[in-house]
XYZ file of C-alpha atoms in Angstrom:
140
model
C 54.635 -75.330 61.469
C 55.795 -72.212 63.789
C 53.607 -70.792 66.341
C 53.495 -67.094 66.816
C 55.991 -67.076 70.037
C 58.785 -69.227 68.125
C 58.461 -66.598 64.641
C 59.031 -64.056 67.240
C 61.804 -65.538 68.678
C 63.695 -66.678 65.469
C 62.310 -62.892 64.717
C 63.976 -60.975 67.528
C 67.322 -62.877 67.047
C 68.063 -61.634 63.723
C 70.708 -58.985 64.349
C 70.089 -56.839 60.897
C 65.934 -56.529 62.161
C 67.693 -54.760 65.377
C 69.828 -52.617 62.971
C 67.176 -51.675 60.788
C 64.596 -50.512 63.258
C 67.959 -48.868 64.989
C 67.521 -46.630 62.066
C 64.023 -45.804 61.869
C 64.472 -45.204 65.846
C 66.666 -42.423 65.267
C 65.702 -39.251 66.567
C 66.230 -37.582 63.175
C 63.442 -39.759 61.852
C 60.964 -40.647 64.724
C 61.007 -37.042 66.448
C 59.944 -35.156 63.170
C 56.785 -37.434 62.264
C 53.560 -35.663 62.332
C 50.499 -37.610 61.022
C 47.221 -37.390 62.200
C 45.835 -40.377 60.055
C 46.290 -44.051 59.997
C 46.328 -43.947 56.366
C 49.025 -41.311 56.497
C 51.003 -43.359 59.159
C 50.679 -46.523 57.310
C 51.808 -44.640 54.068
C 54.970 -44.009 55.983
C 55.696 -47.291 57.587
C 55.779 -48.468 54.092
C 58.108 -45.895 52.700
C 60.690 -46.228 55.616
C 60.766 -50.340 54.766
C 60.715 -49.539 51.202
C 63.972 -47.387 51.985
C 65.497 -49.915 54.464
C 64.972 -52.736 51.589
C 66.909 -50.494 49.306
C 69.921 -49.862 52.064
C 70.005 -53.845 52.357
C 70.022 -54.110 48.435
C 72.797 -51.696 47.990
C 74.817 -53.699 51.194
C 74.484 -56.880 49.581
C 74.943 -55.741 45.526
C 78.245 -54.001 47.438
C 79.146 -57.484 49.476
C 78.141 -59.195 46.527
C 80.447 -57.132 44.112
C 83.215 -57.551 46.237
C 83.318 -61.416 46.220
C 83.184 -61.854 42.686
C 85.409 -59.009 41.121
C 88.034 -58.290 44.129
C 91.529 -59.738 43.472
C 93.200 -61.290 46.733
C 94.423 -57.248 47.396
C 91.702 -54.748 48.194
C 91.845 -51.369 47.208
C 92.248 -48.472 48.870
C 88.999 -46.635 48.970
C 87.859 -47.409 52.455
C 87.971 -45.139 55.053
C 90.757 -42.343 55.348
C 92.395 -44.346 51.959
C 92.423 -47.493 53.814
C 91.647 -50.346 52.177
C 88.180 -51.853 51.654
C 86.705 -54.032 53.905
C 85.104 -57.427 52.816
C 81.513 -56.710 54.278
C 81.211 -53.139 53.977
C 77.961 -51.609 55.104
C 74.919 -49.582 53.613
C 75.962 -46.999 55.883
C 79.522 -46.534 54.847
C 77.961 -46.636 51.335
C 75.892 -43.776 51.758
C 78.619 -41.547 54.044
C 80.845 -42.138 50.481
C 78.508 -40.620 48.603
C 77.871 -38.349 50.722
C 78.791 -34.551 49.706
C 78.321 -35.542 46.009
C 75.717 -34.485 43.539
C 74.608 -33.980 40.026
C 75.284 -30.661 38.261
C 73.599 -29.623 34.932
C 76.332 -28.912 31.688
C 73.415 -28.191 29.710
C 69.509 -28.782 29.088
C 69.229 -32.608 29.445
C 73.004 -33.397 30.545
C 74.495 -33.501 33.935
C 77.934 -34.459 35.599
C 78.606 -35.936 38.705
C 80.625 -33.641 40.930
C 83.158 -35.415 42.920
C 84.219 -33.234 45.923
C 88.535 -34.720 45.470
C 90.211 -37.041 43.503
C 89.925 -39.345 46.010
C 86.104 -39.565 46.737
C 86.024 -40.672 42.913
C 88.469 -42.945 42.779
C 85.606 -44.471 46.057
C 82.580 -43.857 44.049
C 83.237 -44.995 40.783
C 84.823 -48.181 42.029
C 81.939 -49.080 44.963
C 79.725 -48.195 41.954
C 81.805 -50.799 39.736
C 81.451 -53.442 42.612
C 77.657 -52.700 42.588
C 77.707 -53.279 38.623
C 76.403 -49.629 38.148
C 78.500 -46.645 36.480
C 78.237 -43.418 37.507
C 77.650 -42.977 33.357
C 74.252 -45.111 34.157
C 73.383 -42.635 36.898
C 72.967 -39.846 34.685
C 70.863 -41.573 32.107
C 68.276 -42.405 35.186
């Protein structure tokens, strides 16, 4: 059985905990908080970890995707048309899509909007890795 000290130890030496609360740190997020209750602030704590969970879902689905369906050459939708990296991140993820959005064709139907051929040759195949089309998107 642990004791409190050695949780907190095996705790504090997990890198992605650092990472994580690296995020929430952020000025863009910490210096814009204004609660007044503890219900409120609690509310809060639980929707930043609720969104951190998610980033760590979409890293490892990514990871995950990329061990099973990648032949021995990656492609060639990493950064600047580089190509992929093994373990890319949740960040470089999000910075992909990035710039990209829904638009409505008509009542009830939408397109993505891909801002150059290039970005959607890195979405739809990060998507693929993830085992999600953009097609599946739009019906959300």
């Amino acid at each position: 059985e642990c004791g409190m000290r050695e949780i907190l130890g095996i705790y504090k030496n997990q890198m992605v905990v650092e990472m994580d609360f690296r995020i929430l740190k952020e000025p863009c997020v910490a210096s814009v908080i204004y609660l007044k209750t503890p219900e409120r602030i609690r509310s809060l704590a639980v929707l930043l970890q609720i969104s951190l969970l998610v980033r760590a879902l979409m890293q490892y689905k990514l990871r995950k995707g990329i061990e099973i369906y990648m032949p021995e050459e990656m492609p060639r939708v990493g950064r600047d048309g580089r190509k992929l990296q093994t373990n890319p991140t949740s960040k470089f993820l999000i910075e992909v899509l990035r710039n990209h959005g829904f638009k409505q064709i008509e009542k009830g139907k939408y397109q993505f909007f891909f801002i150059n051929r290039q970005r959607h040759l890195q979405v739809t195949t990060l998507l693929h890795l993830m085992g999600v089309t953009v097609e599946e998107l739009l019906l959300c």
